[in-house]
Coordinates of N, CA and C in Angstrom, one line a residue:
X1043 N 60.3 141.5 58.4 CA 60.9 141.5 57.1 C 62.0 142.5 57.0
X1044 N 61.8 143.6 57.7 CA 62.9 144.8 57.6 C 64.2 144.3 57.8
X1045 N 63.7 143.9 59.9 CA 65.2 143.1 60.3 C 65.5 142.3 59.7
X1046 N 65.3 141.6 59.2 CA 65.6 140.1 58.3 C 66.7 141.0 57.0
X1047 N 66.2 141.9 56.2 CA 67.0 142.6 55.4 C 67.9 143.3 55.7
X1048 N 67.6 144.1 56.9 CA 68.7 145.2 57.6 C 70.0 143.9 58.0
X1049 N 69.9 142.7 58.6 CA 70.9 141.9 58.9 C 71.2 141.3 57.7
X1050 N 70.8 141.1 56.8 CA 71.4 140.4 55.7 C 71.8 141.6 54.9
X1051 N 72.1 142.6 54.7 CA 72.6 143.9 54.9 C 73.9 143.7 55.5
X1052 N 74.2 143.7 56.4 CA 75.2 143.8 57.4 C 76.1 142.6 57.3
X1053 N 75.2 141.5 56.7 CA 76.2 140.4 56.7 C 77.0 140.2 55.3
X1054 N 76.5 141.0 54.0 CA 76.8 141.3 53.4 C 78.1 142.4 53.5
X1055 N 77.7 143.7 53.7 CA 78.8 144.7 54.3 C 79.8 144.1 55.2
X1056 N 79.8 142.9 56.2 CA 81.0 142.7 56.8 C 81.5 141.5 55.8
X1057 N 81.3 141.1 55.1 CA 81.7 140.2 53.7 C 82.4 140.7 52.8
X1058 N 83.4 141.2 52.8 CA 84.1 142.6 52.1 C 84.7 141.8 51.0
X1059 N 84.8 142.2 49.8 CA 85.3 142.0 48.6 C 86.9 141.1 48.7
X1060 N 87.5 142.0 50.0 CA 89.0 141.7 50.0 C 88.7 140.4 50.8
X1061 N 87.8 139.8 51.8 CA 87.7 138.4 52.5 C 87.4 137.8 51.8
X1062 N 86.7 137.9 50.6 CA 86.3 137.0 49.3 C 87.6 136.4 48.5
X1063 N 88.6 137.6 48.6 CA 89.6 137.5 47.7 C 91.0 136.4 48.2
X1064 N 91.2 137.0 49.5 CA 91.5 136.6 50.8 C 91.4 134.9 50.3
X1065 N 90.2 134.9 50.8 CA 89.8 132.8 50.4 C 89.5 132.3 49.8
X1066 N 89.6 132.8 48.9 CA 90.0 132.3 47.4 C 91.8 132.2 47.2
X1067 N 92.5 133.3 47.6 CA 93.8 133.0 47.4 C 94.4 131.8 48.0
X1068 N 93.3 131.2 49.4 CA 93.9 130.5 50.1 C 93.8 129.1 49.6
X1069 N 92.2 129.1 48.7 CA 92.1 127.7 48.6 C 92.9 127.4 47.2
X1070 N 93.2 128.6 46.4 CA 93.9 128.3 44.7 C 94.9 127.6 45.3
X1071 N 95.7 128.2 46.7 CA 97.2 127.7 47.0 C 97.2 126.5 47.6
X1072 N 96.2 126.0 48.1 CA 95.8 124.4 48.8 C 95.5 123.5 48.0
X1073 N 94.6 124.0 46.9 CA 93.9 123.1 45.5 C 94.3 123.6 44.4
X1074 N 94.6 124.4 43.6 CA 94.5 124.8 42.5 C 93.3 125.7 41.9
X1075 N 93.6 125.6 40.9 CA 92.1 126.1 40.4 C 90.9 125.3 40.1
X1076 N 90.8 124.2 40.2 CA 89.7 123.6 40.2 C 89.6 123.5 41.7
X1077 N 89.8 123.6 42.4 CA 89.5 123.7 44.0 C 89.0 125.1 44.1
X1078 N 89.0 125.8 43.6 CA 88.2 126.8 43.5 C 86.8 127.0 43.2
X1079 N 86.0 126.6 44.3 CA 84.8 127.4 43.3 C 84.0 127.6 44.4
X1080 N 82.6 128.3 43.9 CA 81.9 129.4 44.6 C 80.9 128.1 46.2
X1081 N 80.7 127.2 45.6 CA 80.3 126.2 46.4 C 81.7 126.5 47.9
X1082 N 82.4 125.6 47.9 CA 83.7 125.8 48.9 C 84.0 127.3 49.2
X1083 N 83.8 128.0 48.6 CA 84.2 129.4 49.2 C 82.9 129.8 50.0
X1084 N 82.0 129.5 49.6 CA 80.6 130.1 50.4 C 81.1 128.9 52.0
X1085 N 80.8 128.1 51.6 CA 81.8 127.2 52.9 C 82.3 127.8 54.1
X1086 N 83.6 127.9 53.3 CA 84.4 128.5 53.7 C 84.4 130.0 54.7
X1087 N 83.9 130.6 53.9 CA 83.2 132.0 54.1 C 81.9 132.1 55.4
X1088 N 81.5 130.7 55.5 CA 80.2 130.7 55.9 C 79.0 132.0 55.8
X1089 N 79.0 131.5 54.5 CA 78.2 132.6 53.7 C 77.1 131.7 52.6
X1090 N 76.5 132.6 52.2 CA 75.7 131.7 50.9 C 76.1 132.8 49.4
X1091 N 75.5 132.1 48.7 CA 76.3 132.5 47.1 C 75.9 133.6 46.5
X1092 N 74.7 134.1 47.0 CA 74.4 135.5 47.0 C 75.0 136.8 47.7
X1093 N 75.9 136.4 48.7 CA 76.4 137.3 49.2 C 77.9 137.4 48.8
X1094 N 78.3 136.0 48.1 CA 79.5 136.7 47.5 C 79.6 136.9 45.5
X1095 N 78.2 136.7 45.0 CA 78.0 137.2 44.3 C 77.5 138.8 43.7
X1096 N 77.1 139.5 45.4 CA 77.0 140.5 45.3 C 78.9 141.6 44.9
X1097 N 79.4 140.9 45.3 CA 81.1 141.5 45.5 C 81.7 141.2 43.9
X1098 N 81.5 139.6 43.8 CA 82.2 139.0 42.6 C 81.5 138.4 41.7
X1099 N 81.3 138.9 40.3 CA 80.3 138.3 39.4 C 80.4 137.1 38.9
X1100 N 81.7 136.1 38.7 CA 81.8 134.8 38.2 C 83.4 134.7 38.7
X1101 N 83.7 133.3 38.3 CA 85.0 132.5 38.6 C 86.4 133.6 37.9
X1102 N 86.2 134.2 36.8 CA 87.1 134.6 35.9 C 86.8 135.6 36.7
X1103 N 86.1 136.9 37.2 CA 86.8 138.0 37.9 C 87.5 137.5 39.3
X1104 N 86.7 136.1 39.9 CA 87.7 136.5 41.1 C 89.4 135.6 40.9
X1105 N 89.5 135.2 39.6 CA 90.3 134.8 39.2 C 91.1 135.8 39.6
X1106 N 90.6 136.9 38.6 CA 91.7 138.2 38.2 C 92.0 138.6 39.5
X1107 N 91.1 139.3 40.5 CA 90.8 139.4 42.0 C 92.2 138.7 42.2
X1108 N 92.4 137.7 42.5 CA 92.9 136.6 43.4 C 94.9 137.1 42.8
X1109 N 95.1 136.8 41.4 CA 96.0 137.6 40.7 C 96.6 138.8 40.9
X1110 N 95.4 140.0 40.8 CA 96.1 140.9 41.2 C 96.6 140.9 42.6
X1111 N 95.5 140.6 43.6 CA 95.9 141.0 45.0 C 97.6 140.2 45.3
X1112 N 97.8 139.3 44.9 CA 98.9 138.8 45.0 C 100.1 139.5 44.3
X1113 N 99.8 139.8 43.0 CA 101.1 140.8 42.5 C 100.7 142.3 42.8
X1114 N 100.2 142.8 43.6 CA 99.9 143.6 44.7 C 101.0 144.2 45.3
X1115 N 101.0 142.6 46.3 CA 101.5 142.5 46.8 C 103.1 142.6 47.0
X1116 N 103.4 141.9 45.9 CA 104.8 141.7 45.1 C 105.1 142.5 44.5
X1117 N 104.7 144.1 44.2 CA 105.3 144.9 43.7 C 105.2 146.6 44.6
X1118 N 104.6 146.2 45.5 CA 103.7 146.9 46.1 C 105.0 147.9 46.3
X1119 N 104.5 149.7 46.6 CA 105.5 150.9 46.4 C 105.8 150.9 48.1
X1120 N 107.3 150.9 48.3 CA 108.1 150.8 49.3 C 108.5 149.5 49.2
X1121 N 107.7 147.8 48.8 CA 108.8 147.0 49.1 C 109.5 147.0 48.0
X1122 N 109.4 147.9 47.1 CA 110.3 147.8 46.0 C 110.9 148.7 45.3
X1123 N 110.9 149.5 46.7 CA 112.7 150.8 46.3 C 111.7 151.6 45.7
X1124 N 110.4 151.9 46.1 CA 110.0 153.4 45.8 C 109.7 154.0 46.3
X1125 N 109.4 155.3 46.5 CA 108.4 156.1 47.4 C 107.7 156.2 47.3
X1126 N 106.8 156.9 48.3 CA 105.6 157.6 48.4 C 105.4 158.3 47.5
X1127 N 106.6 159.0 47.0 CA 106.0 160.2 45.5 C 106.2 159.3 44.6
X1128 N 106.9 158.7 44.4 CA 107.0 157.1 43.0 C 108.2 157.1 42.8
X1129 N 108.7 157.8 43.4 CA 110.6 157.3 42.8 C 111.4 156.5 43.4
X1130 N 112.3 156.4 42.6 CA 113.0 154.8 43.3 C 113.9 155.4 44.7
X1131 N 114.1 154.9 45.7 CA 114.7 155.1 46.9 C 116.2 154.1 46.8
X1132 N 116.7 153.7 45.9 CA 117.3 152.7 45.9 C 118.1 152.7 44.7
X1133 N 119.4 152.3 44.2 CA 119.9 152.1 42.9 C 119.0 151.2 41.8
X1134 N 118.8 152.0 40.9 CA 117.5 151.2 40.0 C 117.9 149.9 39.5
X1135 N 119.6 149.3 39.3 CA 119.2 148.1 39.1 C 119.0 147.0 40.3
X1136 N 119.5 147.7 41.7 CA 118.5 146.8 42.6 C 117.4 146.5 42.8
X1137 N 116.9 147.9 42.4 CA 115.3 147.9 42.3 C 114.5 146.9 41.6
X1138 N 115.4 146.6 40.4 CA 115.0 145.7 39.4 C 114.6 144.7 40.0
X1139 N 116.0 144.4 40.9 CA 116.2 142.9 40.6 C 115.5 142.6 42.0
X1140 N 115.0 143.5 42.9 CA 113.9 143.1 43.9 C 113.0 143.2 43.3
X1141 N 112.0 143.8 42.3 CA 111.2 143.8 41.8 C 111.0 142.2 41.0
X1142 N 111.9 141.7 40.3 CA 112.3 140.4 40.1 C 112.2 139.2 40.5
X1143 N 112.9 139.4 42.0 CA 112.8 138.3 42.8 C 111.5 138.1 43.7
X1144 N 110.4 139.3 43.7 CA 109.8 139.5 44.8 C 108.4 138.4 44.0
X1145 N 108.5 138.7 42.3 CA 107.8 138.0 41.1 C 108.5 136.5 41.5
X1146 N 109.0 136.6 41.5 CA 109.6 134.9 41.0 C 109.4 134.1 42.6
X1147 N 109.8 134.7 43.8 CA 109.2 134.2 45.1 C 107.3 133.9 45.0
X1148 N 107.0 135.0 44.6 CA 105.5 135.0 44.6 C 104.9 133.6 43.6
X1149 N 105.3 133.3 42.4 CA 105.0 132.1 41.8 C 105.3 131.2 42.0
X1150 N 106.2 131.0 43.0 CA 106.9 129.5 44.0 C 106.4 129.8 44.8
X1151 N 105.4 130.5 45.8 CA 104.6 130.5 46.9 C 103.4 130.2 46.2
X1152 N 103.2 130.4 45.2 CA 101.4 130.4 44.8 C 101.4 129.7 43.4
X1153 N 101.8 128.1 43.2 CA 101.8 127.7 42.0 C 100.6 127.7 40.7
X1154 N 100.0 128.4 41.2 CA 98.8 128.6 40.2 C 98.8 129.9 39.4
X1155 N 99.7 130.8 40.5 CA 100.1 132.1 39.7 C 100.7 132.7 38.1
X1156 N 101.4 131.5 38.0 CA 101.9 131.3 36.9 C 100.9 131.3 35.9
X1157 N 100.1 130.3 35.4 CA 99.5 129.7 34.8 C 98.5 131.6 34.8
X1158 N 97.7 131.8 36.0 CA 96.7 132.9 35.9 C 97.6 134.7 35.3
X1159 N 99.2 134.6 35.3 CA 99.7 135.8 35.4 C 99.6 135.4 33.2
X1160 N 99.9 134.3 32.5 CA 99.9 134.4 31.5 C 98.4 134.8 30.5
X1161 N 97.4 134.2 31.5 CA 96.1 134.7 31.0 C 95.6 136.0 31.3
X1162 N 96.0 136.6 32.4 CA 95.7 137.6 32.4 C 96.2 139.2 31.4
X1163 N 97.5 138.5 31.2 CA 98.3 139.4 30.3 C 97.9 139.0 29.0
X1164 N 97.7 138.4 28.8 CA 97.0 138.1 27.1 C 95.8 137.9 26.7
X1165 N 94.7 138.0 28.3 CA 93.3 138.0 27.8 C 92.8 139.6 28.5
X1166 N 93.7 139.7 29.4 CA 92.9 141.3 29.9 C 94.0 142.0 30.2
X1167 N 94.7 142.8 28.9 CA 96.0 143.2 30.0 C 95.8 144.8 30.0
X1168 N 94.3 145.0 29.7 CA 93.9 146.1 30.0 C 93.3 146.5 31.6
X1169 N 93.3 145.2 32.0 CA 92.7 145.0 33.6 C 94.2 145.8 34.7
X1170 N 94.3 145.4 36.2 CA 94.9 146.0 36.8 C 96.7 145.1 36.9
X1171 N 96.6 143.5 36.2 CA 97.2 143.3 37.0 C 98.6 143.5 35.2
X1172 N 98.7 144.2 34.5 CA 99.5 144.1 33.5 C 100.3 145.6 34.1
X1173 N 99.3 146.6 33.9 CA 100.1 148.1 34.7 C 100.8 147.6 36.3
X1174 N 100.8 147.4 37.0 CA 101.1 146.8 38.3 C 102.6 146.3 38.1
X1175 N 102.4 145.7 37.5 CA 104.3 144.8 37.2 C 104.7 145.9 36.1
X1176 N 104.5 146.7 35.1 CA 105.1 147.6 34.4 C 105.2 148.8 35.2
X1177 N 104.6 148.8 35.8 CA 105.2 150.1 36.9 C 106.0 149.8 37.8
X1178 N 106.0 148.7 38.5 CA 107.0 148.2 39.2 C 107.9 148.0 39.0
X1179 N 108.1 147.8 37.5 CA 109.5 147.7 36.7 C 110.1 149.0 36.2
X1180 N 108.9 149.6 35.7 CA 108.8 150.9 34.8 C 109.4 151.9 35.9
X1181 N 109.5 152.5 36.7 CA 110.0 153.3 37.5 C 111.4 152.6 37.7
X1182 N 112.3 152.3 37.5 CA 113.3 151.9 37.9 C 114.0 152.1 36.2
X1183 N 113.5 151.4 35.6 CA 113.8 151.6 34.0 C 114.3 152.7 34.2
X1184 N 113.0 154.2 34.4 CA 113.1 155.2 33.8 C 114.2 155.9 34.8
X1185 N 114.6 155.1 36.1 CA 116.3 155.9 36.6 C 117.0 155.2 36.0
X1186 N 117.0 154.7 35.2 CA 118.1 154.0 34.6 C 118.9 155.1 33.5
X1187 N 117.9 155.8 33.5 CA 118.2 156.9 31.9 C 117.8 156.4 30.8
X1188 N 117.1 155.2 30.8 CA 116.8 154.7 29.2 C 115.7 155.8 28.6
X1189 N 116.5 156.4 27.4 CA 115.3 157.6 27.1 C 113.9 156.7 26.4
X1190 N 112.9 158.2 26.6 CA 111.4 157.7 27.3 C 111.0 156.9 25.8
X1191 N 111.5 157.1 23.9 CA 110.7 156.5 23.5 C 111.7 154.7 23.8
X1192 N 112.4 154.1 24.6 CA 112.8 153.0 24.9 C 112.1 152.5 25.8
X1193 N 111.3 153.2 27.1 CA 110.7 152.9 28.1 C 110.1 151.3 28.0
X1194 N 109.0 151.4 27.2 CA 108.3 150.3 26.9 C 109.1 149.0 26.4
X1195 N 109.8 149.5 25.8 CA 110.3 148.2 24.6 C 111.3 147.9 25.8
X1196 N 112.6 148.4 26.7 CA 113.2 147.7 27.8 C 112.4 147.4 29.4
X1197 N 111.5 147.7 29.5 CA 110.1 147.1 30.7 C 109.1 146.0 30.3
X1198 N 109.2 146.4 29.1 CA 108.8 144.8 28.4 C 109.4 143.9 28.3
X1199 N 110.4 144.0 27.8 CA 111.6 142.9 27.6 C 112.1 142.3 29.3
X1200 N 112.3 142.9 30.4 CA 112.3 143.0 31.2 C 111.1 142.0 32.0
X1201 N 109.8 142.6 32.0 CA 108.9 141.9 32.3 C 108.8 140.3 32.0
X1202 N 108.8 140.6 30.5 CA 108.5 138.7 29.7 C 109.8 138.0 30.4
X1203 N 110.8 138.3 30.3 CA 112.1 137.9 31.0 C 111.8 137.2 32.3
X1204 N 111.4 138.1 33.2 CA 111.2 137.9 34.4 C 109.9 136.8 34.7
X1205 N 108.6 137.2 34.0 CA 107.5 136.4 34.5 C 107.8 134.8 33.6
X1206 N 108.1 134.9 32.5 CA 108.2 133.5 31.5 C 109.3 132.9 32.3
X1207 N 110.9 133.1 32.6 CA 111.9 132.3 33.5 C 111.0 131.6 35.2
X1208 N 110.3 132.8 35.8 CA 109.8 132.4 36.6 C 108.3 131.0 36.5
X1209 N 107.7 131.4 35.1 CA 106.7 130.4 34.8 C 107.3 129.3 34.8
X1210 N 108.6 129.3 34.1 CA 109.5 127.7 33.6 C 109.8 127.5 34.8
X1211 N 109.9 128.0 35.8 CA 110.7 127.4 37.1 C 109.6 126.7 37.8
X1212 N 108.3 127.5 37.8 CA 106.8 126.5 38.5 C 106.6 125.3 37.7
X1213 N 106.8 124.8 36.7 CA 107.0 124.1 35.2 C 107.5 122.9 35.8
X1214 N 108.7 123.4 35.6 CA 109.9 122.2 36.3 C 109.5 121.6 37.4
X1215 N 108.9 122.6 38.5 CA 108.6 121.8 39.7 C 107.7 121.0 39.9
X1216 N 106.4 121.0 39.1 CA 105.5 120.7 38.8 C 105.7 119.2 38.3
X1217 N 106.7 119.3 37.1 CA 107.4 118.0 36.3 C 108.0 117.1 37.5
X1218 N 108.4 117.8 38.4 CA 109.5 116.8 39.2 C 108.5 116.0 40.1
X1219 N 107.3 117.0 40.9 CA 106.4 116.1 41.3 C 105.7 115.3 40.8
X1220 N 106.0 115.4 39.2 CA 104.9 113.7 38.2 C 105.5 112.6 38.9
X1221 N 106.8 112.7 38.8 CA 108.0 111.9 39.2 C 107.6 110.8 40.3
X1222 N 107.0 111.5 41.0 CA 106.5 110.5 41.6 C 107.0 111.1 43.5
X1223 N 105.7 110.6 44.5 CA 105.3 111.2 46.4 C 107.1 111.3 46.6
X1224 N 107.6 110.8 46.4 CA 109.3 110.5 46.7 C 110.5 111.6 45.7
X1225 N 109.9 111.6 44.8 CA 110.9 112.6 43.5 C 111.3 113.8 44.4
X1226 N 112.6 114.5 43.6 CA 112.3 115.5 44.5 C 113.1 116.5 43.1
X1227 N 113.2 117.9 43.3 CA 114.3 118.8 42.3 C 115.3 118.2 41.5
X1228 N 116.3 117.9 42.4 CA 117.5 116.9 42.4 C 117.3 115.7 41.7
X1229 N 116.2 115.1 41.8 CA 116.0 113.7 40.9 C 115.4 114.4 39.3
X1230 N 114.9 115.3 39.3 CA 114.1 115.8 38.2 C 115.4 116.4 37.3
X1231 N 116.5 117.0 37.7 CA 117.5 117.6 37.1 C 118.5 116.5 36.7
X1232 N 118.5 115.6 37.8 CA 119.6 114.2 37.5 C 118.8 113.8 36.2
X1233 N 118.0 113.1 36.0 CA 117.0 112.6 35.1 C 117.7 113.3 33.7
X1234 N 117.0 114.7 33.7 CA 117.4 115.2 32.1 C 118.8 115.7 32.2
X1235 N 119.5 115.9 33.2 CA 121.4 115.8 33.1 C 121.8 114.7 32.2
X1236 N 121.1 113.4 32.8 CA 121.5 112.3 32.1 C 121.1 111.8 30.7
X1237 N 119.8 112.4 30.3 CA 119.2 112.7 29.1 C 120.2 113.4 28.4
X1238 N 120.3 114.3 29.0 CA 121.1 114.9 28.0 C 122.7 114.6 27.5
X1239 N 123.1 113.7 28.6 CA 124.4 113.1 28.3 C 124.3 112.1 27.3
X1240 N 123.3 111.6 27.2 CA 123.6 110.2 26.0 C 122.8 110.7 24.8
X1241 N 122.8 112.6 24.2 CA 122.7 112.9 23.0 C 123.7 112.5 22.4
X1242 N 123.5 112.9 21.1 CA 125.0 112.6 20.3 C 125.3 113.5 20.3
X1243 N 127.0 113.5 20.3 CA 128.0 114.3 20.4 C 128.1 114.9 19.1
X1244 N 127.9 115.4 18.4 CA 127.9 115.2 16.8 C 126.7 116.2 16.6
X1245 N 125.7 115.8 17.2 CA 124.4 117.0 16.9 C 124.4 118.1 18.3
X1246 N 124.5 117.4 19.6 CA 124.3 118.2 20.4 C 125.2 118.7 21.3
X1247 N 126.7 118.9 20.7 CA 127.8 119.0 21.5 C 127.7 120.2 23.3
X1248 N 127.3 120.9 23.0 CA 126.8 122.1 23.5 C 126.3 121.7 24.8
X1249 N 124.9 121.3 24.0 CA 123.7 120.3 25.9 C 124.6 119.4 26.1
X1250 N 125.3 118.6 25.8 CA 126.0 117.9 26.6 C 127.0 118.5 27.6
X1251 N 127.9 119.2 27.0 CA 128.6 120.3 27.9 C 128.3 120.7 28.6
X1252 N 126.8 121.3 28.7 CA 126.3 122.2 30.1 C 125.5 121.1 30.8
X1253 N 125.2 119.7 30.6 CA 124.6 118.5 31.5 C 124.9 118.9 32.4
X1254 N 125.8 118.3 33.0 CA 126.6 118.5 34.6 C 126.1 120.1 35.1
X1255 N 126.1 121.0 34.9 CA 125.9 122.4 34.6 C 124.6 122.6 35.6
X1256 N 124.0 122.1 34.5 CA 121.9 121.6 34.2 C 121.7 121.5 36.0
X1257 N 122.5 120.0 36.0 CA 122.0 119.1 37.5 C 122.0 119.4 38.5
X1258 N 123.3 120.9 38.6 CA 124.0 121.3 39.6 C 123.4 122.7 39.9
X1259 N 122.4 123.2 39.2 CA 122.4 124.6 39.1 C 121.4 125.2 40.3
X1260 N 121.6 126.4 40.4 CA 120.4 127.1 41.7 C 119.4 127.9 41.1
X1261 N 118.3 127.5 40.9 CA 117.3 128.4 39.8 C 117.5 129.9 40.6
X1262 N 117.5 130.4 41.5 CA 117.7 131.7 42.1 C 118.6 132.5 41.5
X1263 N 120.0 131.6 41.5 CA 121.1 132.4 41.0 C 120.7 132.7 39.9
X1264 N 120.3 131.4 38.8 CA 120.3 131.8 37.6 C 119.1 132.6 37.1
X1265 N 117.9 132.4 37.8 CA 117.3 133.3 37.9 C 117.9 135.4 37.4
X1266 N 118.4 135.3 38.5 CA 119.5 136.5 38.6 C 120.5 136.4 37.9
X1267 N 120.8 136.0 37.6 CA 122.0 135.9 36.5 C 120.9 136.7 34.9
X1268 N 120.4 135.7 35.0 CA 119.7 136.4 33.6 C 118.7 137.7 33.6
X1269 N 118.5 138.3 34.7 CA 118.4 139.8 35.4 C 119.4 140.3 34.8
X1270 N 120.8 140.0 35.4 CA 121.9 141.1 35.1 C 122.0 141.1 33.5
X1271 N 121.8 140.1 32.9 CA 122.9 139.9 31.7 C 121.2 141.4 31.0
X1272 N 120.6 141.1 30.9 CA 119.6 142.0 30.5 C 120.0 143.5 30.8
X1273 N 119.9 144.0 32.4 CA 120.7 145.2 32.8 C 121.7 145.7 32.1
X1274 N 123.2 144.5 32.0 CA 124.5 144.6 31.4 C 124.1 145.2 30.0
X1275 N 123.2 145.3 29.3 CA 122.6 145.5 28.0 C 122.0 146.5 27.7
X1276 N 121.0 146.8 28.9 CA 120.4 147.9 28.9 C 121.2 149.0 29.4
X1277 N 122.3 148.8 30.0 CA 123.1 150.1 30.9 C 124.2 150.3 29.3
X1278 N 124.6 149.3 29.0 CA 125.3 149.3 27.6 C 124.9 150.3 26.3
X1279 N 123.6 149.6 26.4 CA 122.8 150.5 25.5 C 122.4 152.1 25.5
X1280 N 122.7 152.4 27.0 CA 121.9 153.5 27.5 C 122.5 154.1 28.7
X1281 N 124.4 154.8 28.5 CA 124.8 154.6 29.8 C 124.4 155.8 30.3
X1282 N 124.7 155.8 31.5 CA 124.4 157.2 32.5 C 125.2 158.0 32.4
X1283 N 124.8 159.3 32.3 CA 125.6 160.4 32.5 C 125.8 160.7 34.4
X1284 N 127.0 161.1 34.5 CA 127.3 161.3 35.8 C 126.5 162.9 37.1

């Protein structure tokens, strides 16, 4: 009975929280979140359910688990123009705008992220993964010179900017695959280009104008484009002394 525990012990201890998290990140990005669950991960794991319930107490922590490790990742200090002591190594609005794109890469690699980055900010954003992207942002803000009682209100603005454009971009792609095994970007933008061409001219002069625009556009650029126009605002608001 000892040995029996002393190895289930051990097999536990080499079962580490992060391999838990690990395959779970793997199967959310293969299945989703209903491909998720503790049945296939023990599987997977070749483990049983007690040993990764000793690590993770239900679906919603290793939700969060799975979340943070990924924006972790994506914000993590050095790939995003900071130091070792926390400061930016880099001109803060590049910083930004790696900090930016490193978010908006991460939700087009892991289309479930989206969906888990809005629940976690609105149902736990006292958990790890809401400070994680405000500091990754937040250190760069604060070389910017925006004084400290602004901090929040331009890293916020900043933030929702960045994660909600990046959610609409998993959105769209998502929409284009209803479309159908064959659809692809390009058919999903043609579609509402053309929708939007046969509004009336009369109510919707404007969307019709930017149609062509719509069909032709690079979510990246524009991605970034609406980075700067934010920056352009915040440096406006708040210029640097030399």
């Amino acid at each position: 009975m000892a040995t029996r525990t002393r190895r289930s012990q051990r097999r536990t201890e080499a079962l580490s929280r992060e391999r838990i998290v690990k395959a779970a990140v793997e199967l959310l990005d293969a299945s989703g979140e209903s491909g998720l669950t503790f049945r296939v991960l023990t599987e997977r794991l070749e483990t049983g359910p007690g040993a990764i319930y000793w690590h993770v107490a239900n679906k919603d922590e290793l939700l969060a688990a799975a979340t943070d490790a990924v924006v972790a990742g994506a914000v993590a200090t050095g790939a995003t123009g900071i130091t070792g002591a926390g400061e930016p190594s880099q001109e803060p609005e590049d910083g930004i705008r790696d900090v930016a794109l490193r978010l908006f890469d991460a939700t087009e690699a892991h289309p479930w992220l989206a969906a888990q980055l809005a629940t976690q900010l609105s149902r736990n954003p006292g958990g790890t993964v809401a400070p994680r992207i405000l500091e990754g942002i937040g250190r760069h803000v604060r070389a910017l010179g925006v004084p400290q009682d602004g901090w929040f209100t331009t890293a916020s603005a900043l933030m929702h900017y960045i994660l909600g454009a990046a959610g609409q971009n998993v959105a769209n792609t998502e929409s284009a695959r209803a479309l159908g095994p064959e659809a692809d970007r390009g058919d999903f933008l043609g579609t509402v280009s053309a929708a939007w061409k046969r509004l009336d001219p009369d109510d919707y002069p404007f969307t019709r104008a930017v149609a062509e625009q719509a069909r032709t556009h690079d979510d990246r650029e524009q991605f970034l484009a609406g980075v700067d126009l934010l920056l352009t605002g915040i440096n406006a608001g708040h210029p640097r002394t030399a």
